[in-house]
Amino acid sequence: MLLIPAIDLKEGKCVRLEQGDMSAATTFGDNPAAMARRWVDSGARRLHLVDLNGAFAGKPVNEGAVKSILREVGDEIPVQLGGGIRDLDTIERYLDDGLSYIIIGTAAVKNPGFMKDACSAFGGHIIVGLDAKDGKVATDGWSKLTGHEVVDLAKKFEDYGVEAVIYTDIGRDGMLTGINVEATVKLAQALTIPVIASGGLAGIADIEKLCEVEAEGISGVICGRAIYNGALDFSLAQKRADELNGD
């Protein structure tokens, strides 16, 4: 089970939101590269970056901060990024910068043709981010709820060739109320590609629950607010996950 620290970027700073609300941002650091170093030194094997401003603007906004992180740790572990990625040129530029994976969310739902083209052009590097509430997919920084079922869309993108699905329960994100394990398992069982859990991670109990169902196809979990406010010791949690998985 891969524990993946999240670094959410807003105006060049590291923040965390509650349920995607940009006005409810808590700043955890002014130096994204130093934050990335902190998590790598704590044992992280992958980093999850989100350009929050980009997600709302529909284009990259925090590219400078992303590059600073890649200069700091990009050669050591894979780094993935989502937020505001809407065209193939942006994907190519980010991959050239040193990102390992590009996460496409809103654009995948609104423009499936773009998603198909991205998987075709950059096979092995594309992850789809599906944010949902009560099983329905949301877009545009979670501000719009669609009528699409998560499982149906995930199957379609699996056919396109995405590497993995990041599944976020947006009713729980940033709220420390616990991962929606049941919904994550249901999605993983419907797919052959890995699912990465996200949204609501509260503590070590969530990690242990996810490790119990890893065999269903859940390969990792995004760690956000819990590792920033001290509710979860990242290094100890990754060691515990490795113990449970026999690594």
JSON list of C-alpha atoms in Angstrom, two decimals:
[
{"chain": "A", "resi": 1, "resn": "MET", "atom": "CA", "xyz": [0.00, 0.00, 0.00]},
{"chain": "A", "resi": 2, "resn": "LEU", "atom": "CA", "xyz": [1.53, 3.23, -1.20]},
{"chain": "A", "resi": 3, "resn": "LEU", "atom": "CA", "xyz": [0.98, 6.22, 1.08]},
{"chain": "A", "resi": 4, "resn": "ILE", "atom": "CA", "xyz": [1.20, 9.31, -1.11]},
{"chain": "A", "resi": 5, "resn": "PRO", "atom": "CA", "xyz": [1.61, 12.73, 0.54]},
{"chain": "A", "resi": 6, "resn": "ALA", "atom": "CA", "xyz": [-0.42, 15.46, -1.10]},
{"chain": "A", "resi": 7, "resn": "ILE", "atom": "CA", "xyz": [1.00, 18.92, -1.70]},
{"chain": "A", "resi": 8, "resn": "ASP", "atom": "CA", "xyz": [-1.84, 21.24, -2.67]},
{"chain": "A", "resi": 9, "resn": "LEU", "atom": "CA", "xyz": [-0.59, 24.45, -4.26]},
{"chain": "A", "resi": 10, "resn": "LYS", "atom": "CA", "xyz": [-2.39, 27.77, -4.00]},
{"chain": "A", "resi": 11, "resn": "GLU", "atom": "CA", "xyz": [-0.60, 30.95, -5.04]},
{"chain": "A", "resi": 12, "resn": "GLY", "atom": "CA", "xyz": [2.73, 29.17, -4.65]},
{"chain": "A", "resi": 13, "resn": "LYS", "atom": "CA", "xyz": [2.05, 28.00, -1.09]},
{"chain": "A", "resi": 14, "resn": "CYS", "atom": "CA", "xyz": [1.21, 24.60, 0.40]},
{"chain": "A", "resi": 15, "resn": "VAL", "atom": "CA", "xyz": [-2.38, 24.55, 1.64]},
{"chain": "A", "resi": 16, "resn": "ARG", "atom": "CA", "xyz": [-5.23, 22.19, 2.50]},
{"chain": "A", "resi": 17, "resn": "LEU", "atom": "CA", "xyz": [-8.87, 22.80, 1.70]},
{"chain": "A", "resi": 18, "resn": "GLU", "atom": "CA", "xyz": [-12.06, 21.54, 3.29]},
{"chain": "A", "resi": 19, "resn": "GLN", "atom": "CA", "xyz": [-14.38, 19.89, 0.74]},
{"chain": "A", "resi": 20, "resn": "GLY", "atom": "CA", "xyz": [-12.64, 21.74, -2.08]},
{"chain": "A", "resi": 21, "resn": "ASP", "atom": "CA", "xyz": [-13.58, 25.20, -0.76]},
{"chain": "A", "resi": 22, "resn": "MET", "atom": "CA", "xyz": [-10.87, 27.67, -1.86]},
{"chain": "A", "resi": 23, "resn": "SER", "atom": "CA", "xyz": [-12.02, 30.12, 0.81]},
{"chain": "A", "resi": 24, "resn": "ALA", "atom": "CA", "xyz": [-11.44, 27.51, 3.52]},
{"chain": "A", "resi": 25, "resn": "ALA", "atom": "CA", "xyz": [-7.72, 27.06, 2.89]},
{"chain": "A", "resi": 26, "resn": "THR", "atom": "CA", "xyz": [-5.22, 26.41, 5.66]},
{"chain": "A", "resi": 27, "resn": "THR", "atom": "CA", "xyz": [-1.62, 27.27, 4.77]},
{"chain": "A", "resi": 28, "resn": "PHE", "atom": "CA", "xyz": [0.95, 24.69, 5.89]},
{"chain": "A", "resi": 29, "resn": "GLY", "atom": "CA", "xyz": [4.07, 26.10, 4.24]},
{"chain": "A", "resi": 30, "resn": "ASP", "atom": "CA", "xyz": [5.51, 28.77, 1.96]},
{"chain": "A", "resi": 31, "resn": "ASN", "atom": "CA", "xyz": [8.17, 26.54, 0.40]},
{"chain": "A", "resi": 32, "resn": "PRO", "atom": "CA", "xyz": [6.78, 23.68, -1.73]},
{"chain": "A", "resi": 33, "resn": "ALA", "atom": "CA", "xyz": [10.23, 22.24, -2.50]},
{"chain": "A", "resi": 34, "resn": "ALA", "atom": "CA", "xyz": [11.07, 22.05, 1.22]},
{"chain": "A", "resi": 35, "resn": "MET", "atom": "CA", "xyz": [7.73, 20.35, 1.87]},
{"chain": "A", "resi": 36, "resn": "ALA", "atom": "CA", "xyz": [8.45, 17.80, -0.84]},
{"chain": "A", "resi": 37, "resn": "ARG", "atom": "CA", "xyz": [11.86, 17.12, 0.69]},
{"chain": "A", "resi": 38, "resn": "ARG", "atom": "CA", "xyz": [10.24, 16.62, 4.09]},
{"chain": "A", "resi": 39, "resn": "TRP", "atom": "CA", "xyz": [7.97, 13.86, 2.78]},
{"chain": "A", "resi": 40, "resn": "VAL", "atom": "CA", "xyz": [10.68, 12.13, 0.77]},
{"chain": "A", "resi": 41, "resn": "ASP", "atom": "CA", "xyz": [12.93, 12.11, 3.81]},
{"chain": "A", "resi": 42, "resn": "SER", "atom": "CA", "xyz": [10.01, 10.63, 5.79]},
{"chain": "A", "resi": 43, "resn": "GLY", "atom": "CA", "xyz": [9.87, 7.66, 3.42]},
{"chain": "A", "resi": 44, "resn": "ALA", "atom": "CA", "xyz": [7.43, 8.74, 0.69]},
{"chain": "A", "resi": 45, "resn": "ARG", "atom": "CA", "xyz": [7.73, 6.74, -2.54]},
{"chain": "A", "resi": 46, "resn": "ARG", "atom": "CA", "xyz": [5.52, 9.04, -4.61]},
{"chain": "A", "resi": 47, "resn": "LEU", "atom": "CA", "xyz": [4.18, 12.59, -4.31]},
{"chain": "A", "resi": 48, "resn": "HIS", "atom": "CA", "xyz": [0.76, 13.91, -5.28]},
{"chain": "A", "resi": 49, "resn": "LEU", "atom": "CA", "xyz": [0.62, 17.55, -6.38]},
{"chain": "A", "resi": 50, "resn": "VAL", "atom": "CA", "xyz": [-2.50, 19.60, -7.05]},
{"chain": "A", "resi": 51, "resn": "ASP", "atom": "CA", "xyz": [-2.52, 22.98, -8.75]},
{"chain": "A", "resi": 52, "resn": "LEU", "atom": "CA", "xyz": [-5.61, 24.32, -6.99]},
{"chain": "A", "resi": 53, "resn": "ASN", "atom": "CA", "xyz": [-5.61, 27.65, -8.81]},
{"chain": "A", "resi": 54, "resn": "GLY", "atom": "CA", "xyz": [-5.18, 25.74, -12.06]},
{"chain": "A", "resi": 55, "resn": "ALA", "atom": "CA", "xyz": [-8.17, 23.51, -11.31]},
{"chain": "A", "resi": 56, "resn": "PHE", "atom": "CA", "xyz": [-10.38, 26.58, -11.12]},
{"chain": "A", "resi": 57, "resn": "ALA", "atom": "CA", "xyz": [-8.69, 28.54, -13.91]},
{"chain": "A", "resi": 58, "resn": "GLY", "atom": "CA", "xyz": [-8.62, 25.62, -16.35]},
{"chain": "A", "resi": 59, "resn": "LYS", "atom": "CA", "xyz": [-4.92, 26.16, -17.05]},
{"chain": "A", "resi": 60, "resn": "PRO", "atom": "CA", "xyz": [-1.63, 25.76, -15.13]},
{"chain": "A", "resi": 61, "resn": "VAL", "atom": "CA", "xyz": [-1.07, 28.49, -12.54]},
{"chain": "A", "resi": 62, "resn": "ASN", "atom": "CA", "xyz": [1.46, 27.06, -10.06]},
{"chain": "A", "resi": 63, "resn": "GLU", "atom": "CA", "xyz": [3.92, 25.72, -12.62]},
{"chain": "A", "resi": 64, "resn": "GLY", "atom": "CA", "xyz": [6.82, 27.51, -10.93]},
{"chain": "A", "resi": 65, "resn": "ALA", "atom": "CA", "xyz": [6.14, 25.73, -7.64]},
{"chain": "A", "resi": 66, "resn": "VAL", "atom": "CA", "xyz": [5.78, 22.39, -9.46]},
{"chain": "A", "resi": 67, "resn": "LYS", "atom": "CA", "xyz": [9.16, 22.88, -11.14]},
{"chain": "A", "resi": 68, "resn": "SER", "atom": "CA", "xyz": [10.79, 23.74, -7.81]},
{"chain": "A", "resi": 69, "resn": "ILE", "atom": "CA", "xyz": [9.50, 20.45, -6.37]},
{"chain": "A", "resi": 70, "resn": "LEU", "atom": "CA", "xyz": [10.75, 18.49, -9.38]},
{"chain": "A", "resi": 71, "resn": "ARG", "atom": "CA", "xyz": [14.19, 20.08, -9.08]},
{"chain": "A", "resi": 72, "resn": "GLU", "atom": "CA", "xyz": [14.27, 19.04, -5.43]},
{"chain": "A", "resi": 73, "resn": "VAL", "atom": "CA", "xyz": [13.02, 15.44, -5.59]},
{"chain": "A", "resi": 74, "resn": "GLY", "atom": "CA", "xyz": [12.06, 14.54, -9.14]},
{"chain": "A", "resi": 75, "resn": "ASP", "atom": "CA", "xyz": [14.97, 12.17, -9.71]},
{"chain": "A", "resi": 76, "resn": "GLU", "atom": "CA", "xyz": [14.31, 10.26, -6.50]},
{"chain": "A", "resi": 77, "resn": "ILE", "atom": "CA", "xyz": [10.64, 9.30, -6.65]},
{"chain": "A", "resi": 78, "resn": "PRO", "atom": "CA", "xyz": [7.72, 9.60, -9.10]},
{"chain": "A", "resi": 79, "resn": "VAL", "atom": "CA", "xyz": [5.67, 12.78, -8.86]},
{"chain": "A", "resi": 80, "resn": "GLN", "atom": "CA", "xyz": [2.10, 13.10, -10.13]},
{"chain": "A", "resi": 81, "resn": "LEU", "atom": "CA", "xyz": [0.14, 16.29, -10.75]},
{"chain": "A", "resi": 82, "resn": "GLY", "atom": "CA", "xyz": [-3.45, 17.30, -11.34]},
{"chain": "A", "resi": 83, "resn": "GLY", "atom": "CA", "xyz": [-5.27, 20.61, -11.71]},
{"chain": "A", "resi": 84, "resn": "GLY", "atom": "CA", "xyz": [-5.98, 22.66, -14.81]},
{"chain": "A", "resi": 85, "resn": "ILE", "atom": "CA", "xyz": [-4.61, 20.23, -17.38]},
{"chain": "A", "resi": 86, "resn": "ARG", "atom": "CA", "xyz": [-6.82, 20.60, -20.43]},
{"chain": "A", "resi": 87, "resn": "ASP", "atom": "CA", "xyz": [-4.64, 20.04, -23.51]},
{"chain": "A", "resi": 88, "resn": "LEU", "atom": "CA", "xyz": [-1.93, 17.76, -24.90]},
{"chain": "A", "resi": 89, "resn": "ASP", "atom": "CA", "xyz": [0.70, 20.53, -25.06]},
{"chain": "A", "resi": 90, "resn": "THR", "atom": "CA", "xyz": [0.43, 21.06, -21.30]},
{"chain": "A", "resi": 91, "resn": "ILE", "atom": "CA", "xyz": [0.82, 17.33, -20.67]},
{"chain": "A", "resi": 92, "resn": "GLU", "atom": "CA", "xyz": [3.89, 17.16, -22.89]},
{"chain": "A", "resi": 93, "resn": "ARG", "atom": "CA", "xyz": [5.46, 20.19, -21.20]},
{"chain": "A", "resi": 94, "resn": "TYR", "atom": "CA", "xyz": [4.89, 18.80, -17.71]},
{"chain": "A", "resi": 95, "resn": "LEU", "atom": "CA", "xyz": [6.28, 15.38, -18.63]},
{"chain": "A", "resi": 96, "resn": "ASP", "atom": "CA", "xyz": [9.34, 17.10, -20.14]},
{"chain": "A", "resi": 97, "resn": "ASP", "atom": "CA", "xyz": [9.71, 18.97, -16.83]},
{"chain": "A", "resi": 98, "resn": "GLY", "atom": "CA", "xyz": [10.06, 15.61, -15.09]},
{"chain": "A", "resi": 99, "resn": "LEU", "atom": "CA", "xyz": [6.59, 14.63, -13.89]},
{"chain": "A", "resi": 100, "resn": "SER", "atom": "CA", "xyz": [5.90, 10.89, -14.00]},
{"chain": "A", "resi": 101, "resn": "TYR", "atom": "CA", "xyz": [2.11, 10.99, -14.06]},
{"chain": "A", "resi": 102, "resn": "ILE", "atom": "CA", "xyz": [-0.49, 13.50, -15.18]},
{"chain": "A", "resi": 103, "resn": "ILE", "atom": "CA", "xyz": [-3.89, 13.42, -13.49]},
{"chain": "A", "resi": 104, "resn": "ILE", "atom": "CA", "xyz": [-6.85, 14.47, -15.63]},
{"chain": "A", "resi": 105, "resn": "GLY", "atom": "CA", "xyz": [-10.13, 15.12, -13.88]},
{"chain": "A", "resi": 106, "resn": "THR", "atom": "CA", "xyz": [-12.68, 17.62, -15.14]},
{"chain": "A", "resi": 107, "resn": "ALA", "atom": "CA", "xyz": [-11.38, 17.52, -18.70]},
{"chain": "A", "resi": 108, "resn": "ALA", "atom": "CA", "xyz": [-11.74, 13.73, -18.79]},
{"chain": "A", "resi": 109, "resn": "VAL", "atom": "CA", "xyz": [-15.42, 13.96, -17.89]},
{"chain": "A", "resi": 110, "resn": "LYS", "atom": "CA", "xyz": [-16.26, 16.92, -20.10]},
{"chain": "A", "resi": 111, "resn": "ASN", "atom": "CA", "xyz": [-14.12, 15.97, -23.07]},
{"chain": "A", "resi": 112, "resn": "PRO", "atom": "CA", "xyz": [-13.63, 12.18, -23.32]},
{"chain": "A", "resi": 113, "resn": "GLY", "atom": "CA", "xyz": [-11.98, 12.64, -26.73]},
{"chain": "A", "resi": 114, "resn": "PHE", "atom": "CA", "xyz": [-9.17, 14.58, -25.09]},
{"chain": "A", "resi": 115, "resn": "MET", "atom": "CA", "xyz": [-8.73, 11.80, -22.54]},
{"chain": "A", "resi": 116, "resn": "LYS", "atom": "CA", "xyz": [-8.54, 9.21, -25.29]},
{"chain": "A", "resi": 117, "resn": "ASP", "atom": "CA", "xyz": [-5.96, 11.27, -27.17]},
{"chain": "A", "resi": 118, "resn": "ALA", "atom": "CA", "xyz": [-3.91, 11.77, -24.00]},
{"chain": "A", "resi": 119, "resn": "CYS", "atom": "CA", "xyz": [-3.79, 8.04, -23.29]},
{"chain": "A", "resi": 120, "resn": "SER", "atom": "CA", "xyz": [-2.83, 7.36, -26.89]},
{"chain": "A", "resi": 121, "resn": "ALA", "atom": "CA", "xyz": [-0.08, 9.99, -27.01]},
{"chain": "A", "resi": 122, "resn": "PHE", "atom": "CA", "xyz": [1.31, 9.53, -23.50]},
{"chain": "A", "resi": 123, "resn": "GLY", "atom": "CA", "xyz": [0.57, 5.90, -22.63]},
{"chain": "A", "resi": 124, "resn": "GLY", "atom": "CA", "xyz": [1.72, 4.90, -19.16]},
{"chain": "A", "resi": 125, "resn": "HIS", "atom": "CA", "xyz": [1.63, 8.46, -17.82]},
{"chain": "A", "resi": 126, "resn": "ILE", "atom": "CA", "xyz": [-2.08, 9.26, -17.55]},
{"chain": "A", "resi": 127, "resn": "ILE", "atom": "CA", "xyz": [-4.18, 8.84, -14.40]},
{"chain": "A", "resi": 128, "resn": "VAL", "atom": "CA", "xyz": [-7.83, 9.80, -14.20]},
{"chain": "A", "resi": 129, "resn": "GLY", "atom": "CA", "xyz": [-9.08, 11.61, -11.13]},
{"chain": "A", "resi": 130, "resn": "LEU", "atom": "CA", "xyz": [-12.73, 10.91, -10.37]},
{"chain": "A", "resi": 131, "resn": "ASP", "atom": "CA", "xyz": [-14.26, 13.02, -7.62]},
{"chain": "A", "resi": 132, "resn": "ALA", "atom": "CA", "xyz": [-17.65, 11.89, -6.47]},
{"chain": "A", "resi": 133, "resn": "LYS", "atom": "CA", "xyz": [-20.41, 12.42, -3.99]},
{"chain": "A", "resi": 134, "resn": "ASP", "atom": "CA", "xyz": [-22.99, 9.68, -3.39]},
{"chain": "A", "resi": 135, "resn": "GLY", "atom": "CA", "xyz": [-21.59, 7.79, -6.39]},
{"chain": "A", "resi": 136, "resn": "LYS", "atom": "CA", "xyz": [-22.01, 10.69, -8.84]},
{"chain": "A", "resi": 137, "resn": "VAL", "atom": "CA", "xyz": [-19.01, 12.40, -10.44]},
{"chain": "A", "resi": 138, "resn": "ALA", "atom": "CA", "xyz": [-18.32, 16.09, -9.79]},
{"chain": "A", "resi": 139, "resn": "THR", "atom": "CA", "xyz": [-16.31, 18.49, -11.97]},
{"chain": "A", "resi": 140, "resn": "ASP", "atom": "CA", "xyz": [-14.91, 22.03, -11.96]},
{"chain": "A", "resi": 141, "resn": "GLY", "atom": "CA", "xyz": [-13.17, 21.92, -8.62]},
{"chain": "A", "resi": 142, "resn": "TRP", "atom": "CA", "xyz": [-16.11, 19.91, -7.23]},
{"chain": "A", "resi": 143, "resn": "SER", "atom": "CA", "xyz": [-18.51, 22.81, -7.84]},
{"chain": "A", "resi": 144, "resn": "LYS", "atom": "CA", "xyz": [-20.70, 20.92, -10.32]},
{"chain": "A", "resi": 145, "resn": "LEU", "atom": "CA", "xyz": [-22.30, 17.51, -9.78]},
{"chain": "A", "resi": 146, "resn": "THR", "atom": "CA", "xyz": [-22.90, 15.48, -12.94]},
{"chain": "A", "resi": 147, "resn": "GLY", "atom": "CA", "xyz": [-25.27, 12.60, -13.53]},
{"chain": "A", "resi": 148, "resn": "HIS", "atom": "CA", "xyz": [-22.41, 10.23, -14.34]},
{"chain": "A", "resi": 149, "resn": "GLU", "atom": "CA", "xyz": [-21.90, 7.12, -12.23]},
{"chain": "A", "resi": 150, "resn": "VAL", "atom": "CA", "xyz": [-18.30, 6.69, -11.05]},
{"chain": "A", "resi": 151, "resn": "VAL", "atom": "CA", "xyz": [-18.04, 3.02, -12.04]},
{"chain": "A", "resi": 152, "resn": "ASP", "atom": "CA", "xyz": [-19.37, 3.63, -15.56]},
{"chain": "A", "resi": 153, "resn": "LEU", "atom": "CA", "xyz": [-16.91, 6.43, -16.27]},
{"chain": "A", "resi": 154, "resn": "ALA", "atom": "CA", "xyz": [-14.00, 4.56, -14.72]},
{"chain": "A", "resi": 155, "resn": "LYS", "atom": "CA", "xyz": [-14.65, 1.56, -16.97]},
{"chain": "A", "resi": 156, "resn": "LYS", "atom": "CA", "xyz": [-14.68, 3.79, -20.03]},
{"chain": "A", "resi": 157, "resn": "PHE", "atom": "CA", "xyz": [-11.37, 5.39, -19.11]},
{"chain": "A", "resi": 158, "resn": "GLU", "atom": "CA", "xyz": [-9.90, 1.98, -18.34]},
{"chain": "A", "resi": 159, "resn": "ASP", "atom": "CA", "xyz": [-10.70, 1.02, -21.92]},
{"chain": "A", "resi": 160, "resn": "TYR", "atom": "CA", "xyz": [-8.87, 4.17, -23.08]},
{"chain": "A", "resi": 161, "resn": "GLY", "atom": "CA", "xyz": [-5.73, 2.97, -21.30]},
{"chain": "A", "resi": 162, "resn": "VAL", "atom": "CA", "xyz": [-5.36, 5.05, -18.13]},
{"chain": "A", "resi": 163, "resn": "GLU", "atom": "CA", "xyz": [-2.78, 3.81, -15.63]},
{"chain": "A", "resi": 164, "resn": "ALA", "atom": "CA", "xyz": [-4.94, 4.16, -12.53]},
{"chain": "A", "resi": 165, "resn": "VAL", "atom": "CA", "xyz": [-7.98, 5.88, -11.01]},
{"chain": "A", "resi": 166, "resn": "ILE", "atom": "CA", "xyz": [-7.77, 8.27, -8.08]},
{"chain": "A", "resi": 167, "resn": "TYR", "atom": "CA", "xyz": [-11.14, 8.12, -6.37]},
{"chain": "A", "resi": 168, "resn": "THR", "atom": "CA", "xyz": [-12.02, 10.97, -4.03]},
{"chain": "A", "resi": 169, "resn": "ASP", "atom": "CA", "xyz": [-15.13, 11.11, -1.88]},
{"chain": "A", "resi": 170, "resn": "ILE", "atom": "CA", "xyz": [-15.59, 14.88, -1.89]},
{"chain": "A", "resi": 171, "resn": "GLY", "atom": "CA", "xyz": [-18.00, 14.82, 1.01]},
{"chain": "A", "resi": 172, "resn": "ARG", "atom": "CA", "xyz": [-15.11, 13.66, 3.18]},
{"chain": "A", "resi": 173, "resn": "ASP", "atom": "CA", "xyz": [-12.09, 15.41, 1.72]},
{"chain": "A", "resi": 174, "resn": "GLY", "atom": "CA", "xyz": [-10.22, 17.52, 4.24]},
{"chain": "A", "resi": 175, "resn": "MET", "atom": "CA", "xyz": [-12.74, 16.65, 6.94]},
{"chain": "A", "resi": 176, "resn": "LEU", "atom": "CA", "xyz": [-10.79, 13.83, 8.69]},
{"chain": "A", "resi": 177, "resn": "THR", "atom": "CA", "xyz": [-13.97, 11.73, 8.77]},
{"chain": "A", "resi": 178, "resn": "GLY", "atom": "CA", "xyz": [-12.38, 8.55, 7.42]},
{"chain": "A", "resi": 179, "resn": "ILE", "atom": "CA", "xyz": [-11.87, 7.07, 3.96]},
{"chain": "A", "resi": 180, "resn": "ASN", "atom": "CA", "xyz": [-14.98, 5.76, 2.22]},
{"chain": "A", "resi": 181, "resn": "VAL", "atom": "CA", "xyz": [-13.55, 2.24, 2.05]},
{"chain": "A", "resi": 182, "resn": "GLU", "atom": "CA", "xyz": [-16.78, 0.59, 0.89]},
{"chain": "A", "resi": 183, "resn": "ALA", "atom": "CA", "xyz": [-17.19, 2.81, -2.17]},
{"chain": "A", "resi": 184, "resn": "THR", "atom": "CA", "xyz": [-13.48, 2.54, -3.00]},
{"chain": "A", "resi": 185, "resn": "VAL", "atom": "CA", "xyz": [-13.63, -1.26, -2.87]},
{"chain": "A", "resi": 186, "resn": "LYS", "atom": "CA", "xyz": [-16.74, -1.31, -5.04]},
{"chain": "A", "resi": 187, "resn": "LEU", "atom": "CA", "xyz": [-14.94, 0.73, -7.70]},
{"chain": "A", "resi": 188, "resn": "ALA", "atom": "CA", "xyz": [-11.75, -1.34, -7.50]},
{"chain": "A", "resi": 189, "resn": "GLN", "atom": "CA", "xyz": [-13.71, -4.57, -7.90]},
{"chain": "A", "resi": 190, "resn": "ALA", "atom": "CA", "xyz": [-15.23, -3.26, -11.13]},
{"chain": "A", "resi": 191, "resn": "LEU", "atom": "CA", "xyz": [-11.82, -2.50, -12.69]},
{"chain": "A", "resi": 192, "resn": "THR", "atom": "CA", "xyz": [-8.58, -4.26, -13.54]},
{"chain": "A", "resi": 193, "resn": "ILE", "atom": "CA", "xyz": [-6.42, -1.13, -13.16]},
{"chain": "A", "resi": 194, "resn": "PRO", "atom": "CA", "xyz": [-5.36, 0.09, -9.69]},
{"chain": "A", "resi": 195, "resn": "VAL", "atom": "CA", "xyz": [-7.49, 2.45, -7.64]},
{"chain": "A", "resi": 196, "resn": "ILE", "atom": "CA", "xyz": [-5.90, 5.05, -5.36]},
{"chain": "A", "resi": 197, "resn": "ALA", "atom": "CA", "xyz": [-8.10, 6.08, -2.43]},
{"chain": "A", "resi": 198, "resn": "SER", "atom": "CA", "xyz": [-8.50, 9.73, -1.51]},
{"chain": "A", "resi": 199, "resn": "GLY", "atom": "CA", "xyz": [-10.59, 11.96, 0.71]},
{"chain": "A", "resi": 200, "resn": "GLY", "atom": "CA", "xyz": [-11.07, 11.94, 4.47]},
{"chain": "A", "resi": 201, "resn": "LEU", "atom": "CA", "xyz": [-8.02, 9.98, 5.68]},
{"chain": "A", "resi": 202, "resn": "ALA", "atom": "CA", "xyz": [-8.17, 10.44, 9.44]},
{"chain": "A", "resi": 203, "resn": "GLY", "atom": "CA", "xyz": [-5.53, 8.20, 10.99]},
{"chain": "A", "resi": 204, "resn": "ILE", "atom": "CA", "xyz": [-3.80, 4.85, 11.18]},
{"chain": "A", "resi": 205, "resn": "ALA", "atom": "CA", "xyz": [-7.11, 2.96, 11.40]},
{"chain": "A", "resi": 206, "resn": "ASP", "atom": "CA", "xyz": [-7.90, 4.03, 7.83]},
{"chain": "A", "resi": 207, "resn": "ILE", "atom": "CA", "xyz": [-4.54, 2.74, 6.63]},
{"chain": "A", "resi": 208, "resn": "GLU", "atom": "CA", "xyz": [-5.17, -0.61, 8.31]},
{"chain": "A", "resi": 209, "resn": "LYS", "atom": "CA", "xyz": [-8.66, -0.88, 6.77]},
{"chain": "A", "resi": 210, "resn": "LEU", "atom": "CA", "xyz": [-7.27, -0.16, 3.30]},
{"chain": "A", "resi": 211, "resn": "CYS", "atom": "CA", "xyz": [-4.48, -2.71, 3.73]},
{"chain": "A", "resi": 212, "resn": "GLU", "atom": "CA", "xyz": [-7.14, -5.33, 4.51]},
{"chain": "A", "resi": 213, "resn": "VAL", "atom": "CA", "xyz": [-8.74, -4.75, 1.08]},
{"chain": "A", "resi": 214, "resn": "GLU", "atom": "CA", "xyz": [-5.60, -4.05, -0.94]},
{"chain": "A", "resi": 215, "resn": "ALA", "atom": "CA", "xyz": [-6.04, -7.32, -2.82]},
{"chain": "A", "resi": 216, "resn": "GLU", "atom": "CA", "xyz": [-9.27, -5.94, -4.32]},
{"chain": "A", "resi": 217, "resn": "GLY", "atom": "CA", "xyz": [-7.12, -3.58, -6.38]},
{"chain": "A", "resi": 218, "resn": "ILE", "atom": "CA", "xyz": [-6.44, -0.61, -4.12]},
{"chain": "A", "resi": 219, "resn": "SER", "atom": "CA", "xyz": [-2.79, 0.30, -4.60]},
{"chain": "A", "resi": 220, "resn": "GLY", "atom": "CA", "xyz": [-2.43, 3.49, -2.59]},
{"chain": "A", "resi": 221, "resn": "VAL", "atom": "CA", "xyz": [-3.97, 6.33, -0.62]},
{"chain": "A", "resi": 222, "resn": "ILE", "atom": "CA", "xyz": [-3.53, 10.08, -0.83]},
{"chain": "A", "resi": 223, "resn": "CYS", "atom": "CA", "xyz": [-2.52, 11.55, 2.53]},
{"chain": "A", "resi": 224, "resn": "GLY", "atom": "CA", "xyz": [-3.56, 15.14, 3.12]},
{"chain": "A", "resi": 225, "resn": "ARG", "atom": "CA", "xyz": [-4.68, 17.05, 6.17]},
{"chain": "A", "resi": 226, "resn": "ALA", "atom": "CA", "xyz": [-4.00, 14.16, 8.60]},
{"chain": "A", "resi": 227, "resn": "ILE", "atom": "CA", "xyz": [-0.22, 14.23, 7.95]},
{"chain": "A", "resi": 228, "resn": "TYR", "atom": "CA", "xyz": [-0.10, 18.02, 8.19]},
{"chain": "A", "resi": 229, "resn": "ASN", "atom": "CA", "xyz": [-1.92, 18.43, 11.49]},
{"chain": "A", "resi": 230, "resn": "GLY", "atom": "CA", "xyz": [-0.23, 15.48, 13.18]},
{"chain": "A", "resi": 231, "resn": "ALA", "atom": "CA", "xyz": [-3.20, 13.10, 13.27]},
{"chain": "A", "resi": 232, "resn": "LEU", "atom": "CA", "xyz": [-1.09, 10.63, 11.25]},
{"chain": "A", "resi": 233, "resn": "ASP", "atom": "CA", "xyz": [2.66, 10.12, 11.50]},
{"chain": "A", "resi": 234, "resn": "PHE", "atom": "CA", "xyz": [3.51, 9.52, 7.85]},
{"chain": "A", "resi": 235, "resn": "SER", "atom": "CA", "xyz": [6.72, 7.57, 8.37]},
{"chain": "A", "resi": 236, "resn": "LEU", "atom": "CA", "xyz": [5.21, 5.25, 10.97]},
{"chain": "A", "resi": 237, "resn": "ALA", "atom": "CA", "xyz": [2.06, 4.79, 8.85]},
{"chain": "A", "resi": 238, "resn": "GLN", "atom": "CA", "xyz": [4.03, 3.70, 5.78]},
{"chain": "A", "resi": 239, "resn": "LYS", "atom": "CA", "xyz": [6.03, 1.27, 7.91]},
{"chain": "A", "resi": 240, "resn": "ARG", "atom": "CA", "xyz": [2.80, -0.14, 9.35]},
{"chain": "A", "resi": 241, "resn": "ALA", "atom": "CA", "xyz": [1.34, -0.57, 5.86]},
{"chain": "A", "resi": 242, "resn": "ASP", "atom": "CA", "xyz": [4.50, -2.39, 4.77]},
{"chain": "A", "resi": 243, "resn": "GLU", "atom": "CA", "xyz": [4.23, -4.70, 7.78]},
{"chain": "A", "resi": 244, "resn": "LEU", "atom": "CA", "xyz": [0.61, -5.51, 7.03]},
{"chain": "A", "resi": 245, "resn": "ASN", "atom": "CA", "xyz": [1.38, -6.20, 3.39]},
{"chain": "A", "resi": 246, "resn": "GLY", "atom": "CA", "xyz": [4.43, -8.29, 4.17]},
{"chain": "A", "resi": 247, "resn": "ASP", "atom": "CA", "xyz": [6.83, -5.90, 2.44]}
]
